[in-house]
Short mmCIF file of C-alpha atoms and ligand atoms in Angstrom, two decimals:
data_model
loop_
_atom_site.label_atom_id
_atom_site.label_comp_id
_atom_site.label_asym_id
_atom_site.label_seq_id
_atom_site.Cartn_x
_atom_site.Cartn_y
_atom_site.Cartn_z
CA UNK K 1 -12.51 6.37 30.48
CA UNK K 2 -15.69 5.21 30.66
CA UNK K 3 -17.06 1.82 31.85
CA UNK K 4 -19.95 0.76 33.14
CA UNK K 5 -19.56 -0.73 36.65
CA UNK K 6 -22.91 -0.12 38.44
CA UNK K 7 -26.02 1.13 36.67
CA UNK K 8 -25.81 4.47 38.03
CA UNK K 9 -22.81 4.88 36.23
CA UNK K 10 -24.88 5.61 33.41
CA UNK K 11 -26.83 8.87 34.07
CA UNK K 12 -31.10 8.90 32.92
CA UNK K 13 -30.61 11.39 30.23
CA UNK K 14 -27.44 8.73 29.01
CA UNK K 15 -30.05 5.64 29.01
CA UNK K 16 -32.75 7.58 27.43
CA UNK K 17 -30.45 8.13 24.59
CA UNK K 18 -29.28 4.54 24.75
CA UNK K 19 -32.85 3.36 24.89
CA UNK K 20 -33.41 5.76 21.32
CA UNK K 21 -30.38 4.31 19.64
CA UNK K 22 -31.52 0.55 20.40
CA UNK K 23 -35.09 1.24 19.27
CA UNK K 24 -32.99 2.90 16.03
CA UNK K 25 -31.18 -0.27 15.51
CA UNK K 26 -34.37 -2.83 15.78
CA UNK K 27 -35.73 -0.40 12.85
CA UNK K 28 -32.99 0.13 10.74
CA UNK K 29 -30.06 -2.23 11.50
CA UNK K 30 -28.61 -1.76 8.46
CA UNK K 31 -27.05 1.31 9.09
CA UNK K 32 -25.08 0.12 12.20
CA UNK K 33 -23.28 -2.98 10.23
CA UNK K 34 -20.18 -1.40 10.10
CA UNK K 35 -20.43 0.93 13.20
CA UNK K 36 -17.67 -1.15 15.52
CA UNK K 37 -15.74 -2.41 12.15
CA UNK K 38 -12.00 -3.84 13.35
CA UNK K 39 -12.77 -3.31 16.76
CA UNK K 40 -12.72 -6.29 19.09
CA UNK K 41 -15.20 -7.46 21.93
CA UNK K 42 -13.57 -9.60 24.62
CA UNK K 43 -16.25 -11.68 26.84
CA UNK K 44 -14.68 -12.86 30.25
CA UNK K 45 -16.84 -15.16 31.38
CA UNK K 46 -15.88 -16.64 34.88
CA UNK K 47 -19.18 -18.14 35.43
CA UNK K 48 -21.76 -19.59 33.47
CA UNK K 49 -24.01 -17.80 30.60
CA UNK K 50 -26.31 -17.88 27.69
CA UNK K 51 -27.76 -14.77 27.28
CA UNK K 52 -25.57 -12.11 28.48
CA UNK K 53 -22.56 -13.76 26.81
CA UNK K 54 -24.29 -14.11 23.34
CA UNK K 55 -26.21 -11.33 23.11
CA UNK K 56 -22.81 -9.37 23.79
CA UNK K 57 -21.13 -11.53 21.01
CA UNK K 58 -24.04 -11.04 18.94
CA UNK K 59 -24.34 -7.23 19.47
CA UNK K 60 -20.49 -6.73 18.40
CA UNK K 61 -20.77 -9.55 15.25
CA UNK K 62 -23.90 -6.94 14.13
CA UNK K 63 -21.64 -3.97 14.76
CA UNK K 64 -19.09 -5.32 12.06
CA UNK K 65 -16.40 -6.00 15.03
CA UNK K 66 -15.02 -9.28 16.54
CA UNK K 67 -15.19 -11.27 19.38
CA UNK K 68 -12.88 -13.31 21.49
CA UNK K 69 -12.75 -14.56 24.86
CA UNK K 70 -13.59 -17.86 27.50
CA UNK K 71 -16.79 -18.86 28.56
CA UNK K 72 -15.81 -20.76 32.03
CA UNK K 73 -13.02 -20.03 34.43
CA UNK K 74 -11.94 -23.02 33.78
CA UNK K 75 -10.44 -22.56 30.31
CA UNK K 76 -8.61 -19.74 31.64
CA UNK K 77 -5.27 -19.08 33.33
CA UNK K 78 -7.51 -18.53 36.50
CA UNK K 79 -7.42 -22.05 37.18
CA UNK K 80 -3.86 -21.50 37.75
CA UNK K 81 -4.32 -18.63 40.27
CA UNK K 82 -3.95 -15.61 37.74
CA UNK K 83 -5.52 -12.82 39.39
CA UNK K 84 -8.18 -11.09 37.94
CA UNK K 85 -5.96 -7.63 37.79
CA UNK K 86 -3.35 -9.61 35.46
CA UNK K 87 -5.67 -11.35 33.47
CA UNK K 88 -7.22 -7.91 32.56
CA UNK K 89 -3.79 -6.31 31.88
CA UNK K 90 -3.31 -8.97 29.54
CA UNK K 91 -6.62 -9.01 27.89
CA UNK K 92 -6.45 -5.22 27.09
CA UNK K 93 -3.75 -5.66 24.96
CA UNK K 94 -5.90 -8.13 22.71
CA UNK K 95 -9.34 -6.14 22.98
CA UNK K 96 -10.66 -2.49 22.55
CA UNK K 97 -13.78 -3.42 25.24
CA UNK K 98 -14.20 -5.96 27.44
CA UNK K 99 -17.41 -7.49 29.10
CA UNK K 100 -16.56 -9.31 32.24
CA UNK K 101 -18.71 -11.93 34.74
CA UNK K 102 -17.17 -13.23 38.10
CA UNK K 103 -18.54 -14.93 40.81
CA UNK K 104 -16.61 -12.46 43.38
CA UNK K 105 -18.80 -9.28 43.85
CA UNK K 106 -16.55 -6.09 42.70
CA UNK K 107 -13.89 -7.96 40.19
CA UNK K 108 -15.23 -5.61 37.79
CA UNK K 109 -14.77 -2.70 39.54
CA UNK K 110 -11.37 -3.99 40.46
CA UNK K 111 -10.82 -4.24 36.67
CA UNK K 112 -11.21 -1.21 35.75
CA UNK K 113 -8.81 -0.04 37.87
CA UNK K 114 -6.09 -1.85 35.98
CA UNK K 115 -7.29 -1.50 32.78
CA UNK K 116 -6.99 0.69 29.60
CA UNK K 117 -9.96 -0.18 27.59
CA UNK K 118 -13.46 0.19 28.66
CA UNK K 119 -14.53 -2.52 31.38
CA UNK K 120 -18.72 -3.40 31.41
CA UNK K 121 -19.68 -5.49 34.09
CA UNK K 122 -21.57 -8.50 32.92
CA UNK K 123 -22.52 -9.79 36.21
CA UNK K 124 -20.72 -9.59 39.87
CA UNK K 125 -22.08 -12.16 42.26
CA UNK K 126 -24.68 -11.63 44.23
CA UNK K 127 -24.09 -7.75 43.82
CA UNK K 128 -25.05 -5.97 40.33
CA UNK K 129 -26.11 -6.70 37.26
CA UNK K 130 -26.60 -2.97 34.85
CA UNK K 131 -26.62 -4.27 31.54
CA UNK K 132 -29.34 -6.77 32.41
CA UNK K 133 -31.16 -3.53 33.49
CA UNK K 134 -30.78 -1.91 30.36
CA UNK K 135 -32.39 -4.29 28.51
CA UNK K 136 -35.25 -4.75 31.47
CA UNK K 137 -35.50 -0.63 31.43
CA UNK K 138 -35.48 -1.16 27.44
CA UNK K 139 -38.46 -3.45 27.51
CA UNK K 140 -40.30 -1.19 29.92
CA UNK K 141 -40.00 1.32 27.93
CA UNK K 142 -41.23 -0.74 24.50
CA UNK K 143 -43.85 -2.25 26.46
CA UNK K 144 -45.59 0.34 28.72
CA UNK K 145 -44.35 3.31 26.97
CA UNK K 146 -43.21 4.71 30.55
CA UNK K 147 -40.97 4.45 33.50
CA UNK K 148 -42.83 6.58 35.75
CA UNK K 149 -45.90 5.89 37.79
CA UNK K 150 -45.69 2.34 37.96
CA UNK K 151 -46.18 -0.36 41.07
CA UNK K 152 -43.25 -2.58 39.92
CA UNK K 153 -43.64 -6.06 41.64
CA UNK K 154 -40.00 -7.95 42.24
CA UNK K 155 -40.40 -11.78 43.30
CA UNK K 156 -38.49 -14.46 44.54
CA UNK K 157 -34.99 -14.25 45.38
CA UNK K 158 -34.54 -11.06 46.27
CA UNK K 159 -31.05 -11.46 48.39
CA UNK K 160 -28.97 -13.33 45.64
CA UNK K 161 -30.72 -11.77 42.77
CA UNK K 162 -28.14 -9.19 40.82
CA UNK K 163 -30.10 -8.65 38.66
CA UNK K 164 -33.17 -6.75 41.19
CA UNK K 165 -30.61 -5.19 42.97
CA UNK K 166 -29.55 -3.29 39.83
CA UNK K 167 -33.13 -2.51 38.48
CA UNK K 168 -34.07 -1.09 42.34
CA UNK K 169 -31.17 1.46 41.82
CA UNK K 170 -32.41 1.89 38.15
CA UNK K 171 -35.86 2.68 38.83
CA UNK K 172 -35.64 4.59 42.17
CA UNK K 173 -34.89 7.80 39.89
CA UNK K 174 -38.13 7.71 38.23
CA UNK K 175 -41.31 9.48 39.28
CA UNK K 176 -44.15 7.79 40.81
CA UNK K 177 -43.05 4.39 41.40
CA UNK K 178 -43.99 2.17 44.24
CA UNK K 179 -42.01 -1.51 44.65
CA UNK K 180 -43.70 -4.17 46.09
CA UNK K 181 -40.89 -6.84 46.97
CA UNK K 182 -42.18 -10.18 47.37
CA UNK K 183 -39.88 -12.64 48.70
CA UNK K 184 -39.54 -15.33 51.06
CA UNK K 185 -38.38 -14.44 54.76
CA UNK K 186 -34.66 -15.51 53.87
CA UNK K 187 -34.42 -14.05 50.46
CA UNK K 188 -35.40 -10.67 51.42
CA UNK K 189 -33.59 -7.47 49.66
CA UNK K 190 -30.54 -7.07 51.15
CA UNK K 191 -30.70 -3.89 54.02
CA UNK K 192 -27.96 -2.10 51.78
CA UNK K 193 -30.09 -2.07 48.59
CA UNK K 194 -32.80 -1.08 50.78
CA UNK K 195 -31.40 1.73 52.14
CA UNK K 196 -29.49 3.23 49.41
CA UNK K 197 -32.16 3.56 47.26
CA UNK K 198 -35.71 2.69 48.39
CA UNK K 199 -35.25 4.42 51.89
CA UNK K 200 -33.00 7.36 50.87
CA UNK K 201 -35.57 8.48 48.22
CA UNK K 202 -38.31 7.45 50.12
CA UNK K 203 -40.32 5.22 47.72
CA UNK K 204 -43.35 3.97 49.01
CA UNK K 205 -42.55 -0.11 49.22
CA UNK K 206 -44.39 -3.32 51.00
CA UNK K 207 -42.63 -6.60 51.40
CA UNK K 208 -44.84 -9.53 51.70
CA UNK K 209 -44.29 -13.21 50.73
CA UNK K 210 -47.09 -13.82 49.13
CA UNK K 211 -47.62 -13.09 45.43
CA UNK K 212 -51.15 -13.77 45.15
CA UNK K 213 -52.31 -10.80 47.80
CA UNK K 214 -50.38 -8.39 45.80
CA UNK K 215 -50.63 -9.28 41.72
CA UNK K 216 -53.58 -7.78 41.24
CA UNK K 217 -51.78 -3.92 41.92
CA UNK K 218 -48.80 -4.96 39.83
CA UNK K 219 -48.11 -2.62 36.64
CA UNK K 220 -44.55 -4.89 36.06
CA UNK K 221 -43.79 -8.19 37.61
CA UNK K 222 -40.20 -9.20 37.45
CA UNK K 223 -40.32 -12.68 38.36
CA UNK K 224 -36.71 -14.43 39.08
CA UNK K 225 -35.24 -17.60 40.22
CA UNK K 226 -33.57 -18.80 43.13
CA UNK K 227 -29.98 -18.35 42.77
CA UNK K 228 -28.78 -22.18 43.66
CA UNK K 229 -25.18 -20.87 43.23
CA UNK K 230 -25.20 -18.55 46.03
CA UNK K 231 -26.85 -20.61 49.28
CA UNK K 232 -24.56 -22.29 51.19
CA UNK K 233 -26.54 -25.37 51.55
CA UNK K 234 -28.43 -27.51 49.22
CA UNK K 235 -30.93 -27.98 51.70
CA UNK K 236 -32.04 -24.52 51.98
CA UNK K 237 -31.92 -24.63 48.61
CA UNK K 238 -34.68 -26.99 48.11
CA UNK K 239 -36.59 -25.34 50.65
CA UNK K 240 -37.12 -22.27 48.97
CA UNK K 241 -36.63 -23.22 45.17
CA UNK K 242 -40.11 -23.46 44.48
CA UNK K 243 -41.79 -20.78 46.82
CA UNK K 244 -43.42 -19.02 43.91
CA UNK K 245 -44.66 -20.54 40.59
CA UNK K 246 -46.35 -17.87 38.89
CA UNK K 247 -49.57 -19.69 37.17
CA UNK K 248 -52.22 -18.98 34.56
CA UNK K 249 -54.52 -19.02 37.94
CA UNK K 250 -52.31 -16.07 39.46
CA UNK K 251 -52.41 -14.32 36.23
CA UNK K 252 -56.09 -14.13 35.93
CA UNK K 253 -55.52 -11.86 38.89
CA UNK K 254 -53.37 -9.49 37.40
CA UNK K 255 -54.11 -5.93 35.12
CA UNK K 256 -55.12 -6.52 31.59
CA UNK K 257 -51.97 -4.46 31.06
CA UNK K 258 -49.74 -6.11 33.58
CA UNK K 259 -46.02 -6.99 32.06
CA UNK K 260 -44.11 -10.14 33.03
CA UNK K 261 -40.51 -9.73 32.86
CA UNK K 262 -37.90 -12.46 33.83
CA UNK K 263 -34.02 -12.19 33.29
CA UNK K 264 -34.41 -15.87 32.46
CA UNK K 265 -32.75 -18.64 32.81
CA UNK K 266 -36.14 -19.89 33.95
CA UNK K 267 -36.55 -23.30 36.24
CA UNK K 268 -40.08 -23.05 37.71
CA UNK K 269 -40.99 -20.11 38.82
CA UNK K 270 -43.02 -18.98 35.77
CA UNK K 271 -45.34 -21.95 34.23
CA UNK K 272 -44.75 -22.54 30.49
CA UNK K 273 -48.63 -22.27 30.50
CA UNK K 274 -48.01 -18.42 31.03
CA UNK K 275 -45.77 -18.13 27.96
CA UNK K 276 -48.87 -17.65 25.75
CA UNK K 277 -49.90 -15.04 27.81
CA UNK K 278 -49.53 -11.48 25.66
CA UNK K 279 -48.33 -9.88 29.32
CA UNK K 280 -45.51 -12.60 29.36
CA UNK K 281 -43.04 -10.49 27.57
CA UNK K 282 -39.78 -12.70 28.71
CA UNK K 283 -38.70 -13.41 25.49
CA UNK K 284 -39.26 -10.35 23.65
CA UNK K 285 -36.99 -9.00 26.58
CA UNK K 286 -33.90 -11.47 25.94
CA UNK K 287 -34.73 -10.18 22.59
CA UNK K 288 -33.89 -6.61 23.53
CA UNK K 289 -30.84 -7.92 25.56
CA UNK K 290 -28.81 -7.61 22.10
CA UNK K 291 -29.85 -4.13 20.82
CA UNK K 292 -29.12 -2.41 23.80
CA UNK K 293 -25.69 -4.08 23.90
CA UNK K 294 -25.17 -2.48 20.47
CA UNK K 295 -26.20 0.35 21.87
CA UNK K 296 -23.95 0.29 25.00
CA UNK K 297 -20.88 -1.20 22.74
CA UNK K 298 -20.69 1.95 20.61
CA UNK K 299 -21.49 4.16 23.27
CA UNK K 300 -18.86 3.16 25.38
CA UNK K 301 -15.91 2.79 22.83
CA UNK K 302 -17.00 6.70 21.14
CA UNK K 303 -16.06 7.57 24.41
CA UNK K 304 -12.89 5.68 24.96
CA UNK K 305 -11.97 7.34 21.28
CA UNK K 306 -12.32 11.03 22.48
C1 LIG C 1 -29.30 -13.48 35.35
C2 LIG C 1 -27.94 -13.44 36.01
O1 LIG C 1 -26.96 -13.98 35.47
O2 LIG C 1 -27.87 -12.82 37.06
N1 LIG C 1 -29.27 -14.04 34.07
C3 LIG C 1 -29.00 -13.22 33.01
O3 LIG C 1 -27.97 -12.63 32.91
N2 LIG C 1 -29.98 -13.06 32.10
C4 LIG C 1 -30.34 -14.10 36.21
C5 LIG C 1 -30.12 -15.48 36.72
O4 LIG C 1 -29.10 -16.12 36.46
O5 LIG C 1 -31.02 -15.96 37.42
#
């Protein structure tokens, strides 16, 4: 069966035709209302959400299927020391897919290995995060028109940050493209990222920590917040949370045809000044979030039918 784990478990020929069907379904999405019809989503949400757990509601409610599930450990059997293993066991009996976020990196992948209906991992600590990439490689793709060539800027916290760990693996199959990571000194991309896919391909890279020496060579910046959840002090915390604040000022430095992305939730690293700004493209890309669910939803459950 298939499930999707960690973004490579998706191949670039697979996305591509992911990336086709989406685009299909934000131009005709009336032929896809019935395309998951009596098939049920289950969302396993063991830490918090807005986007990932309602675009994936949203995506199987405009499939024609349902949706069940919890939103916070706390409303599930979790909080009385169910294991993850058992609580899957359980759920597949209820749902056909399941979407599943934990604060423990690799509950996903220990998921799948108990269950019997196709597992996507909606977040996994500090570690992955694929189907935010697919709708950050989706919005590429609508907004530059490419995935090769490009000098794809990654800022702020680069360490706790699932979601650039997943896009660096993402990317470094692509043609042409240089990262420039831009993080403080204690929020740098963890070694293992590093050398999995940057160093093993060798992709030209610089790491600096400062955003204004480098915006101005930036086709994408993916600007992200400082993952509070993850330090192990609050005072660390509050020494790094505002490090970069990305500014109409900065901006004026940046291409013409420079793209913002941000996973979002935002706190202050992107200005709401900036939000005007046709390169901010942050919403557009939560946007996408839901159509390449759809995409990923069908995808995944043809398979589990073969
Ligand atoms: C991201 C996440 O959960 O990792 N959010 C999301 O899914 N869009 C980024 C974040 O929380 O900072």
């Amino acid at each position: 069966m298939k499930n999707l784990i960690d973004i490579l478990d998706l191949s670039v020929e697979e996305i591509d035709a992911m990336i086709a069907v989406a685009n299909d379904i934000i131009d005709h999405p009336e032929n896809y209302r019935e395309a998951c019809k009596y098939k049920t989503l289950a969302t396993l949400f063991f830490e918090p959400s807005t986007r990932t757990r309602l675009s994936f509601e949203a995506a199987m409610l405009e499939l024609g299927g349902r949706v069940l599930g919890f939103s916070e450990a706390s409303s599930s059997s979790a909080s009385k020391g169910e294991s993850v293993a058992d609580t899957i066991a359980v759920c597949c009996g209820y749902a056909d897919i399941i979407a599943m976020r934990h604060p423990k990196e690799g509950a996903p992948l220990v998921a799948s290995m108990k269950a019997t209906v196709p597992i996507i991992n909606a977040g996994d600590g500090g570690h992955n995060h694929p189907t935010q990439t697919l709708t950050d490689l989706l919005t590429i793709k609508r907004e530059k028109g490419r995935f090769d060539n490009l000098t794809v800027g990654l800022c702020g916290d680069l360490k706790f940050g699932r979601t650039v760990h997943s896009l660096i693996a993402a990317m470094s199959r692509y043609a042409g493209i240089n990262f420039v990571l831009i993080s403080p000194e204690e929020l740098k991309v963890p070694s293992y990222v590093k050398n999995a896919y940057i160093k093993a391909k060798n992709i030209p890279y610089e790491q600096t920590t400062a955003l204004e020496n480098v915006i101005d060579k930036l086709d994408v910046l993916y600007m992200t917040r400082v993952q509070r959840e993850r330090f192990f002090n609050e005072e660390d915390y509050l020494r790094l949370k505002d490090c970069y604040v990305l500014t109409p000022e900065k901006m004026a430095m940046a291409k013409k045809d420079l793209i913002v992305l941000h996973p979002l939730p935002r706190v202050n690293e992107i200005s709401v000044a900036v939000d005007d700004d046709p390169r901010a493209c942050y919403f557009r890309q939560a946007r996408y979030g839901k159509f390449i669910r759809m995409a990923l939803i069908m995808k995944l459950l043809e398979e589990a039918s073969k």
